[in-house]
Short mmCIF file of C-alpha atoms and ligand atoms in Angstrom, two decimals:
data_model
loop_
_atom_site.label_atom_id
_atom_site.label_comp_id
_atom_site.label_asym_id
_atom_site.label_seq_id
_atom_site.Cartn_x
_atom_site.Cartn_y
_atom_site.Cartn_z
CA UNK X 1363 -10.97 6.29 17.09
CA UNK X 1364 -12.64 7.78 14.26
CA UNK X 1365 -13.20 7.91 10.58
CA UNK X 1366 -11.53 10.60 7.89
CA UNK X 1367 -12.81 11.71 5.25
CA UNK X 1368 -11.41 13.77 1.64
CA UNK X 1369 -13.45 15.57 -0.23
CA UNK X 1370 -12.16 16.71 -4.19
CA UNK X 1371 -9.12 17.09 -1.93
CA UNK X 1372 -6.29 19.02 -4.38
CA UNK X 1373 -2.72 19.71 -3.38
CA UNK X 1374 -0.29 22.07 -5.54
CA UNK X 1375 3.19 22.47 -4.06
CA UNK X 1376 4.70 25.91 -4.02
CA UNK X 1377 6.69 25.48 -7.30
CA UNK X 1378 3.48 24.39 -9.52
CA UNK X 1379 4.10 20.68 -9.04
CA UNK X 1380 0.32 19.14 -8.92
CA UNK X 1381 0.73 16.47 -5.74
CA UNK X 1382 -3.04 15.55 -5.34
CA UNK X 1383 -6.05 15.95 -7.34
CA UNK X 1384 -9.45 14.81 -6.92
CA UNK X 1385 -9.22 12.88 -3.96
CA UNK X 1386 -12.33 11.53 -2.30
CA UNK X 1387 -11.64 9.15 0.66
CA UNK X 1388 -13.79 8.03 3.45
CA UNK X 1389 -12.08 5.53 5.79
CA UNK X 1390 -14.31 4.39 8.31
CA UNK X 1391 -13.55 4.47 11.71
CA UNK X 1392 -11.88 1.01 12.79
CA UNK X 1393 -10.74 0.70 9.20
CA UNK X 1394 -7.37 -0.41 8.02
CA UNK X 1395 -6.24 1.27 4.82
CA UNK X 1396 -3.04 1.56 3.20
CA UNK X 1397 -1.77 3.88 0.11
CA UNK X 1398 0.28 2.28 -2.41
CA UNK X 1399 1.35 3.18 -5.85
CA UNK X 1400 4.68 3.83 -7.35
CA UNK X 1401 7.40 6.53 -6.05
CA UNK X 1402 6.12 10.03 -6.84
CA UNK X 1403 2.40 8.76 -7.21
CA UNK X 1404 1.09 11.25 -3.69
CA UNK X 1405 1.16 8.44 -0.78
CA UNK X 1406 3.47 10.74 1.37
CA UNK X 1407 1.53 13.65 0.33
CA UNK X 1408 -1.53 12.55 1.23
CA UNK X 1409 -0.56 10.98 4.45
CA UNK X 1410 0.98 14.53 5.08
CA UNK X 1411 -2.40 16.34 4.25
CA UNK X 1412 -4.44 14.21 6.52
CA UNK X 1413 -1.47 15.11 9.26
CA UNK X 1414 -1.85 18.73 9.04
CA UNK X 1415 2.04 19.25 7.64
CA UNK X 1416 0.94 20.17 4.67
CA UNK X 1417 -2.39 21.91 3.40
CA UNK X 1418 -4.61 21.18 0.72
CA UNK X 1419 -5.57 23.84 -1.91
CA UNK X 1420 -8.83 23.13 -2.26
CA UNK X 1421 -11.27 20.74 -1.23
CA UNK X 1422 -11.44 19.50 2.57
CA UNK X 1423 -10.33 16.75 5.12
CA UNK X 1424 -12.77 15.92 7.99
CA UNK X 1425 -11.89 13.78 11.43
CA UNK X 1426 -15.65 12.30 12.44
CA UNK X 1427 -17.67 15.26 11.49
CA UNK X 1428 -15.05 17.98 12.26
CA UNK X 1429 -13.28 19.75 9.43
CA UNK X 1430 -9.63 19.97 9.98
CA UNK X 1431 -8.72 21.64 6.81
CA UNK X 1432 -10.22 23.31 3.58
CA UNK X 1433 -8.62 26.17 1.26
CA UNK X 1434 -9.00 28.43 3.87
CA UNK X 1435 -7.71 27.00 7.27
CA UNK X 1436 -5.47 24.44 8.53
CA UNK X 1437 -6.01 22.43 12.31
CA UNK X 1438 -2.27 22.41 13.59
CA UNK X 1439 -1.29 18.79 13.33
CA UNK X 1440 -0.16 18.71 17.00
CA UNK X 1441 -4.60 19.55 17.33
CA UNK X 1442 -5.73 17.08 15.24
CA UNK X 1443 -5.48 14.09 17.95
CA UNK X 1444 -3.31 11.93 15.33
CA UNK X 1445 -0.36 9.41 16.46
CA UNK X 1446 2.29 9.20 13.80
CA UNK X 1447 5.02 6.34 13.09
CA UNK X 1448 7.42 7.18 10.33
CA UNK X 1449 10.28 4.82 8.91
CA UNK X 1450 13.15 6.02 10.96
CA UNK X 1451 12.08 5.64 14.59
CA UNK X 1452 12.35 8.85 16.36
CA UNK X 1453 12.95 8.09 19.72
CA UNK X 1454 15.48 10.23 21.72
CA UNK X 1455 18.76 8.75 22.14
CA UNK X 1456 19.45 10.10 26.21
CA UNK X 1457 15.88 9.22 27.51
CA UNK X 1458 14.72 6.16 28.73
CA UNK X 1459 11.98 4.05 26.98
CA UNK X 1460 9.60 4.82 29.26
CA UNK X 1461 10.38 9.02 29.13
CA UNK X 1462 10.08 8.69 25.22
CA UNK X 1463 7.10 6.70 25.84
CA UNK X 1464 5.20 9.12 27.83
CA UNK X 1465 6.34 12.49 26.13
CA UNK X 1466 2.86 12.85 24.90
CA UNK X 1467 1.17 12.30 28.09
CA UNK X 1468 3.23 15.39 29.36
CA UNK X 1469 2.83 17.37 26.26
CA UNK X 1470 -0.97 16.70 27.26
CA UNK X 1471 -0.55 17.65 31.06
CA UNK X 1472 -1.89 14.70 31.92
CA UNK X 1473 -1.14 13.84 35.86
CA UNK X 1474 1.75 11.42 36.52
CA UNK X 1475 -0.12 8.50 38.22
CA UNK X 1476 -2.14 8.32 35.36
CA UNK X 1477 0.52 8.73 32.76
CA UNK X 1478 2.36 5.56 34.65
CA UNK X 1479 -0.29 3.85 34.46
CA UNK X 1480 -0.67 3.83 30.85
CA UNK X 1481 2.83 4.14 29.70
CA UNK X 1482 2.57 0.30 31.45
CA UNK X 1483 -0.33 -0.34 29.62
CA UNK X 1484 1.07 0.15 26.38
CA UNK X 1485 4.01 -1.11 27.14
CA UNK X 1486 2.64 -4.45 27.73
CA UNK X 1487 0.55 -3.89 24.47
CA UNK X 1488 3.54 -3.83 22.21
CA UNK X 1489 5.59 -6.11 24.15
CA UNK X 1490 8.09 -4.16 25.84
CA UNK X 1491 7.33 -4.70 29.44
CA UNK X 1492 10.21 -4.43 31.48
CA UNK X 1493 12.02 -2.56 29.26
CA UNK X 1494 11.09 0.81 31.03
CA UNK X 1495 14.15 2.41 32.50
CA UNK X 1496 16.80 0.69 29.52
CA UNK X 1497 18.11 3.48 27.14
CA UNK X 1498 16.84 3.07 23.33
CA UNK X 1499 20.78 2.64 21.87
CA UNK X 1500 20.60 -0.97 23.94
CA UNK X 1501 17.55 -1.91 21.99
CA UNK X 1502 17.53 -3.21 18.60
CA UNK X 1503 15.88 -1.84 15.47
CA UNK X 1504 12.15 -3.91 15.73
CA UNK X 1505 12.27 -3.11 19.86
CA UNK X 1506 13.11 0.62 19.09
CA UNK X 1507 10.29 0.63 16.28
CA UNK X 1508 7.69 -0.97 19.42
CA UNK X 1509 8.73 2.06 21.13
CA UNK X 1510 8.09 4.82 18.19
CA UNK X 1511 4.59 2.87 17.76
CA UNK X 1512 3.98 2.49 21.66
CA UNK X 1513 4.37 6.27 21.94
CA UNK X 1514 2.14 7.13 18.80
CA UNK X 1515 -0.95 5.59 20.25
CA UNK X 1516 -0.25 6.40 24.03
CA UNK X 1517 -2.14 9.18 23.85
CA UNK X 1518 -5.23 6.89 22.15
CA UNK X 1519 -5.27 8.56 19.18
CA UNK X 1520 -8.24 9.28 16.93
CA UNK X 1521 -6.24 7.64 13.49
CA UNK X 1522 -2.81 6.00 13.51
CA UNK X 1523 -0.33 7.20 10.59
CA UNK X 1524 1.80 4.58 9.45
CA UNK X 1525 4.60 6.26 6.68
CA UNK X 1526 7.17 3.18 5.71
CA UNK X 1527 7.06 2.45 9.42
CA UNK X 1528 8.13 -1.22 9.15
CA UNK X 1529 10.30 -0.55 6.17
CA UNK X 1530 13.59 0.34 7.61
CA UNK X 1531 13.69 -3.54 9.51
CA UNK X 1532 15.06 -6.72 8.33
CA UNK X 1533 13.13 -9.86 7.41
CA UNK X 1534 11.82 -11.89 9.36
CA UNK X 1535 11.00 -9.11 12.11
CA UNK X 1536 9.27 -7.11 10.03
CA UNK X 1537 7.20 -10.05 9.51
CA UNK X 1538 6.32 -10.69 12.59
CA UNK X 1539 5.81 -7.15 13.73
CA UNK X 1540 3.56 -6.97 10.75
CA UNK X 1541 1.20 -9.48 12.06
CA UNK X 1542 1.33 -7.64 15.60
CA UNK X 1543 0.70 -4.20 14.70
CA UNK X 1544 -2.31 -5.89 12.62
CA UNK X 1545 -3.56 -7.58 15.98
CA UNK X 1546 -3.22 -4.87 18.14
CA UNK X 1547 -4.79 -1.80 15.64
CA UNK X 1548 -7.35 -4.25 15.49
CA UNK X 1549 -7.48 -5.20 19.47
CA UNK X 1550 -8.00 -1.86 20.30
CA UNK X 1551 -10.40 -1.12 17.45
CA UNK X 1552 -7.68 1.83 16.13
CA UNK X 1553 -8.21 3.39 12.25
CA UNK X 1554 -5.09 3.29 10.58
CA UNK X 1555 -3.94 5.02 7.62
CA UNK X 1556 -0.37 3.04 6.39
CA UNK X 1557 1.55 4.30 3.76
CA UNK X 1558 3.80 1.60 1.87
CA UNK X 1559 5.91 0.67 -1.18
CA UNK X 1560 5.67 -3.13 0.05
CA UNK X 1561 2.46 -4.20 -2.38
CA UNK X 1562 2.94 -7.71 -0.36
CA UNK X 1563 2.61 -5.29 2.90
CA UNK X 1564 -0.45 -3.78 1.97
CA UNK X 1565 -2.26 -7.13 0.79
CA UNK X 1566 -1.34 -8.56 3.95
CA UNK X 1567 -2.59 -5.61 6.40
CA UNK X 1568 -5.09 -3.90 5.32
CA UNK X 1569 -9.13 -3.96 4.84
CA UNK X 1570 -9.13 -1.65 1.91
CA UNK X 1571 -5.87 -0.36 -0.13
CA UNK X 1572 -5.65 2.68 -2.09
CA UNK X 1573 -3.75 2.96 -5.13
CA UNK X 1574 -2.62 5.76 -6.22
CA UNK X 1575 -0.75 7.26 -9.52
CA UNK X 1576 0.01 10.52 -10.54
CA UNK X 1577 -1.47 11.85 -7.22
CA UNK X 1578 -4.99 10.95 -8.30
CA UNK X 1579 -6.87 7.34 -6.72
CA UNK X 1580 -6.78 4.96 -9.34
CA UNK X 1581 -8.66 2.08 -7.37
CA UNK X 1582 -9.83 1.45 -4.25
CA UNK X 1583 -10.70 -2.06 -3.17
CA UNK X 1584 -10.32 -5.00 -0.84
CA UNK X 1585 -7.01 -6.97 -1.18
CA UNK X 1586 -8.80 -9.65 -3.28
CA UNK X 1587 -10.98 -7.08 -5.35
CA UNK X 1588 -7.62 -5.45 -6.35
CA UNK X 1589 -6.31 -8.64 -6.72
CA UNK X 1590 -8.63 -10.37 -8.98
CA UNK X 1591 -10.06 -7.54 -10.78
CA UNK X 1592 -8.01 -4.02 -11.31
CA UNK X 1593 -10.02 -1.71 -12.90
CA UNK X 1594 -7.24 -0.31 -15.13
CA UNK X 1595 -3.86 -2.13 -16.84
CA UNK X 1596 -1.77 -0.10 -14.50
CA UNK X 1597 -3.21 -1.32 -11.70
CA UNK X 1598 -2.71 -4.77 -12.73
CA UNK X 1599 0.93 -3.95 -13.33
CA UNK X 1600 1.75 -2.08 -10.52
CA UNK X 1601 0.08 -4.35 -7.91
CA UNK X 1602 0.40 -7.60 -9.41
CA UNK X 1603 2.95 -7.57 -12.28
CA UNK X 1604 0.67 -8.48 -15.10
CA UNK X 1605 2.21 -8.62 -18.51
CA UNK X 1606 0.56 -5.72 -21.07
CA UNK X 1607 0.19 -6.30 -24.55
CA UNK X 1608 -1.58 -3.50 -26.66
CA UNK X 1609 -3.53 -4.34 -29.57
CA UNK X 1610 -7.39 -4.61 -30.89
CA UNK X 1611 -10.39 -6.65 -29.13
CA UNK X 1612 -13.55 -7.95 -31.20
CA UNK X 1613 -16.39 -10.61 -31.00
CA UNK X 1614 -13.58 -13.62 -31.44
CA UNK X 1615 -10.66 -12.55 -29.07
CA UNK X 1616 -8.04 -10.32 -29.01
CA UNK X 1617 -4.90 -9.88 -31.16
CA UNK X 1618 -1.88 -8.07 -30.19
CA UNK X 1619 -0.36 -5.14 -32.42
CA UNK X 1620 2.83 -6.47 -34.24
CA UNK X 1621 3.23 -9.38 -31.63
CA UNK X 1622 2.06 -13.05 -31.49
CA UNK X 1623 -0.37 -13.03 -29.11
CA UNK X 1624 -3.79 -13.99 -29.18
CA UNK X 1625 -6.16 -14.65 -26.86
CA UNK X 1626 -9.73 -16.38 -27.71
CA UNK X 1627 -12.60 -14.40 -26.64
CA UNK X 1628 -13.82 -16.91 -23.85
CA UNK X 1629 -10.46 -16.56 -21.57
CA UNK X 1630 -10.99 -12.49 -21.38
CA UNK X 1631 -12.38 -10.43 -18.74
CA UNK X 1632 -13.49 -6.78 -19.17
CA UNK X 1633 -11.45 -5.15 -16.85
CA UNK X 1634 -12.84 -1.31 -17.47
CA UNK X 1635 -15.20 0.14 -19.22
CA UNK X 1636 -16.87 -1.48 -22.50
CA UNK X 1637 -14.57 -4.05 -24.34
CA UNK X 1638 -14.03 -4.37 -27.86
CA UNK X 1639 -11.74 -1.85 -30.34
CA UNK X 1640 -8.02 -0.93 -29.38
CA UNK X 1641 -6.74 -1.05 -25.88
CA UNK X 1642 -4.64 -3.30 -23.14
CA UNK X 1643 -4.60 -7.10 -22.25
CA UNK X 1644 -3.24 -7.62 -19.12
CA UNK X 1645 -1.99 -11.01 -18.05
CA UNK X 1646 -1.40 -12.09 -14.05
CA UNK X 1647 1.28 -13.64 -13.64
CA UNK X 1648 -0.57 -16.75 -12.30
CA UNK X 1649 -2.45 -16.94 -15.48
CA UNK X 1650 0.84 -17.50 -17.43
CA UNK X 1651 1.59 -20.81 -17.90
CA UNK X 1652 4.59 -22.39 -19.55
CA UNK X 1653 5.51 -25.40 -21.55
CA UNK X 1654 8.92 -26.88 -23.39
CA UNK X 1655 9.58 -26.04 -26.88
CA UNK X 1656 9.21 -24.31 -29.50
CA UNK X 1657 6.98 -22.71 -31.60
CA UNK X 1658 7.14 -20.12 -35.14
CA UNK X 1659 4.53 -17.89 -33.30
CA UNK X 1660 5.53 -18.90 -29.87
CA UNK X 1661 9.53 -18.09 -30.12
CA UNK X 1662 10.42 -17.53 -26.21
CA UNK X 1663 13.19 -17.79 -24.27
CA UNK X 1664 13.77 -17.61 -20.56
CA UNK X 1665 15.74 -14.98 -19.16
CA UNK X 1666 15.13 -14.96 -15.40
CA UNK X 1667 13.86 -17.90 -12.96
CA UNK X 1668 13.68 -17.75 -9.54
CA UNK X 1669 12.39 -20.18 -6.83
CA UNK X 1670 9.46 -19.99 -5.13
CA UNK X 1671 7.90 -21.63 -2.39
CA UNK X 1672 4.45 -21.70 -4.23
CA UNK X 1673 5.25 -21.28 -7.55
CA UNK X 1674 9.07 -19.84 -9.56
CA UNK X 1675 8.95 -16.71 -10.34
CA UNK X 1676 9.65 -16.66 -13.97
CA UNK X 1677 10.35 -13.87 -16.84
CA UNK X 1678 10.65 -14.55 -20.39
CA UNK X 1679 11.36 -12.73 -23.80
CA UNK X 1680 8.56 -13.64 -25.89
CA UNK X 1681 9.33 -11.54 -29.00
CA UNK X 1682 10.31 -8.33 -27.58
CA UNK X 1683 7.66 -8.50 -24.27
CA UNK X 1684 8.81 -9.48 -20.93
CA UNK X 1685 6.62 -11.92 -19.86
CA UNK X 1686 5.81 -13.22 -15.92
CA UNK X 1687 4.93 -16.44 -14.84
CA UNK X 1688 4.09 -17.84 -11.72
CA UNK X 1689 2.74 -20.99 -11.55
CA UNK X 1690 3.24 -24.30 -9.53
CA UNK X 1691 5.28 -27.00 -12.04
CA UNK X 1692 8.58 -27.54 -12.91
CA UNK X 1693 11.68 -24.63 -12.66
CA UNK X 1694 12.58 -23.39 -15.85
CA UNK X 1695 16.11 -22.75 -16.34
CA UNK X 1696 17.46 -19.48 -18.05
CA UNK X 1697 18.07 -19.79 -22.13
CA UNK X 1698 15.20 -22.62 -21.95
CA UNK X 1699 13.19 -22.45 -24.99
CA UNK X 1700 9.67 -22.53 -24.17
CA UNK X 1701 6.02 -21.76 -25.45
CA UNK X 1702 3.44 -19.28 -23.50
CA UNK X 1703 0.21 -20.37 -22.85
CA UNK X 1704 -2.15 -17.78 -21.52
CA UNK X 1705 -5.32 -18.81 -19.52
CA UNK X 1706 -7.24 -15.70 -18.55
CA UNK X 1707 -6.77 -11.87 -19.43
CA UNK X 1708 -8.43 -9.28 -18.56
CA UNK X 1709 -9.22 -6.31 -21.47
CA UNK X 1710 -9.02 -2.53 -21.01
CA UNK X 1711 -10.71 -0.88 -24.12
CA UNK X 1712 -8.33 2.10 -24.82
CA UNK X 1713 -9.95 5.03 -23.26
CA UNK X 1714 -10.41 3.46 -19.62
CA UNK X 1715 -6.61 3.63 -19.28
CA UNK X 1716 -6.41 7.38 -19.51
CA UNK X 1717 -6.18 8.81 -16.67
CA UNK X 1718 -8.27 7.26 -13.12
CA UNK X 1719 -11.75 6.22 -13.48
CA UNK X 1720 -14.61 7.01 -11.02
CA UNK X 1721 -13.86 4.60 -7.97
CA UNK X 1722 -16.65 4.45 -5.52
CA UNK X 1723 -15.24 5.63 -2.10
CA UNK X 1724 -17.96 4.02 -0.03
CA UNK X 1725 -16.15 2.44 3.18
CA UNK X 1726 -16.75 -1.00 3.88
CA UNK X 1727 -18.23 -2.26 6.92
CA UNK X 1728 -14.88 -1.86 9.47
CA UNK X 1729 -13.81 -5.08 10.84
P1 ADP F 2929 5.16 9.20 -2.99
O1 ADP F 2929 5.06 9.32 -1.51
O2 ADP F 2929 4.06 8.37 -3.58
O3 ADP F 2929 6.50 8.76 -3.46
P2 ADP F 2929 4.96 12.09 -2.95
O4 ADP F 2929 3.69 12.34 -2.24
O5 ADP F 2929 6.23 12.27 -2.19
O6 ADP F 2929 4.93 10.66 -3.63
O7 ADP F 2929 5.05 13.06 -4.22
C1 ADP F 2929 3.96 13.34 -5.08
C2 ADP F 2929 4.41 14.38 -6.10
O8 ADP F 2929 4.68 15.62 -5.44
C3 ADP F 2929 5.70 14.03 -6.83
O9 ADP F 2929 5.59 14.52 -8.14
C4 ADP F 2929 6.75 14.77 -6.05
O10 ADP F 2929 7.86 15.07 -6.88
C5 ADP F 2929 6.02 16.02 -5.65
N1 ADP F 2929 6.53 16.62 -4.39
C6 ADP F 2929 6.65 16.00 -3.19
N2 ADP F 2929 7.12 16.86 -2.26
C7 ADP F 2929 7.30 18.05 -2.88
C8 ADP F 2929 7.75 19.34 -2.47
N3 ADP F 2929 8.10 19.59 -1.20
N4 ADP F 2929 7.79 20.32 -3.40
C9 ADP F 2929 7.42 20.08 -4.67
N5 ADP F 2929 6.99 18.91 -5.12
C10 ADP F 2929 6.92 17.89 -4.26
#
């Protein structure tokens, strides 16, 4: 076990493209953290830095209180004491669960009483006891995954890396592994770094979640802090599919450019930094509530509805913006006239959307 920490961590692949920039991290041993953010946004890369595949060009990455890499050295990734689970589970075909399994232990010369001993042990931890001498092609895809994961932490790892690692399974086993892999990380006190594209994953899992766009940290928070309050529109979009309308804020509310909406000054938050002039409104979806009829300023129509068990999952065309709504009432049925009523907002004045803003990367207290 053991906490990692990035310092101004920057990353520039071989062909100029910038993959990381700016990057200061420090995950606390015991923590769970995932990295989200949308597809090209530096979740693989930095999962890949903190592995040791891939090298960062300046700044440095620390396990505990020993440097693994800077700009000017590298600790092989096979040194660094990590266990690694990606999305396809590598686990050789002609060997038996319990050879896969203990490939590290061997790797380690560690003697074969004791490897037996706690290739059982994890067995039992991931629930594949008994399932020792059966070949991996008899197992199915969640049982083959318990495998992959068994023989990342065999070796009792100082982080666990997660990359897509439940992604490639079918509902509801993913679910359920989900809620395992959270109760034994957590059993065995294990700091896990889980890379995702499954927002509703990384909610779920982890202690703190990392978002990340254009490979620089846009937020890093608790589930309900990035929740409840993003600190930029994007991150309100991205992790809970707010609604953005652009216009200008002052004392009495705020006014969209060339659109209907208005919001009164009392149902706005300020999201980022100061709060009045031009900027973003960003709307949760929860916050979005609908009502029959029709309006002149109000003209919407609904073009997508689907049930939920909490609430239906509504979009509508309000006058050239795609609204989302998801609250508890009635189901709305596509090319249903309807009027938008918006109950909270939250403001970004123009200049705290450009680019990331200073996020504090102060662990929490682990678990
Ligand atoms: P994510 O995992 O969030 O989808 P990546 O970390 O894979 O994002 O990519 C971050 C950025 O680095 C993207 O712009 C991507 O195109 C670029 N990138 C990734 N791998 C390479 C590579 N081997 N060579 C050049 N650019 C790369």
């Amino acid at each position: 076990m053991s906490s990692v920490t990035l310092t101004d961590v920057g990353l520039v692949y071989p062909n100029g493209t910038v993959g990381l920039e700016g990057i200061n991290l420090a995950i606390a041993d015991g923590e769970f953290v995932a990295l989200v953010g949308p597809s090209g946004s530096g979740k693989t890369t930095l999962l890949r830095a903190i592995a040791g595949f891939l090298a960062p060009s300046s700044g440095s990455i620390s396990l505990d209180d020993t440097v693994v890499a800077d700009s000017r050295r590298s600790v092989e990734p096979e040194k660094r004491g990590l266990g690694m689970v990606f999305q396809q589970h590598a686990v050789w075909p002609h060997w038996s669960v319990e050879r896969n399994i203990a490939y590290p232990l061997v790797l380690a010369k560690v003697p074969r009483a004791e490897r037996a001993a706690r290739v059982a042990e994890v067995m039992a931890l991931v629930g594949l006891a008994g399932f020792g001498k059966r070949n991996p092609a008899t197992l199915s895809g969640g049982q083959r995954q318990r495998v992959a994961l068994a023989r990342a932490i065999v070796g009792r790892p100082r982080v666990l890396l997660l990359d897509e690692a439940l992604s490639a399974l079918d509902e509801p086993l993913r679910d359920s592994l989900r809620l395992e892999l959270q109760s034994l990380t957590r059993s065995i006190g294990l700091t896990v770094v889980h890379v995702t594209h499954d927002r509703a994953e990384a909610l779920a899992l982890a202690d703190r979640i990392v978002v990340l766009d254009g490979g620089r940290i846009q937020q890093v928070g608790s589930p309900v802090e990035l929740v409840t309050r993003p600190v930029t529109a994007a991150v309100a979009r991205f992790l809970s599919d707010a609604t953005l309308f652009t216009g200008r804020r002052d004392a009495s509310g705020f006014v969209a450019d060339g659109h209907p909406c208005a919001v009164p000054t009392e149902w706005i938050e300020t999201g980022g930094v100061g709060g009045h002039g031009t900027g973003t409104l960003a709307v949760l979806p929860e916050d979005v509530a609908l009502r029959p009829g029709t309006g002149a300023a109000t003209d919407a129509v609904v073009t997508s509805s689907l049930y939920g068990r909490a609430s239906n999952d509504v979009i509508v065309q309000w006058q050239g913006v795609a609204v989302r709504s998801r609250v508890p009432g009635r189901r709305y049925l596509v090319g249903e006239r309807v009027v938008v009523e918006i109950g909270r907002a939250m403001f970004y004045e123009a200049e705290a959307n450009e680019g990331a803003l200073p996020v504090a990367s102060v662990p929490v207290t682990a678990r």
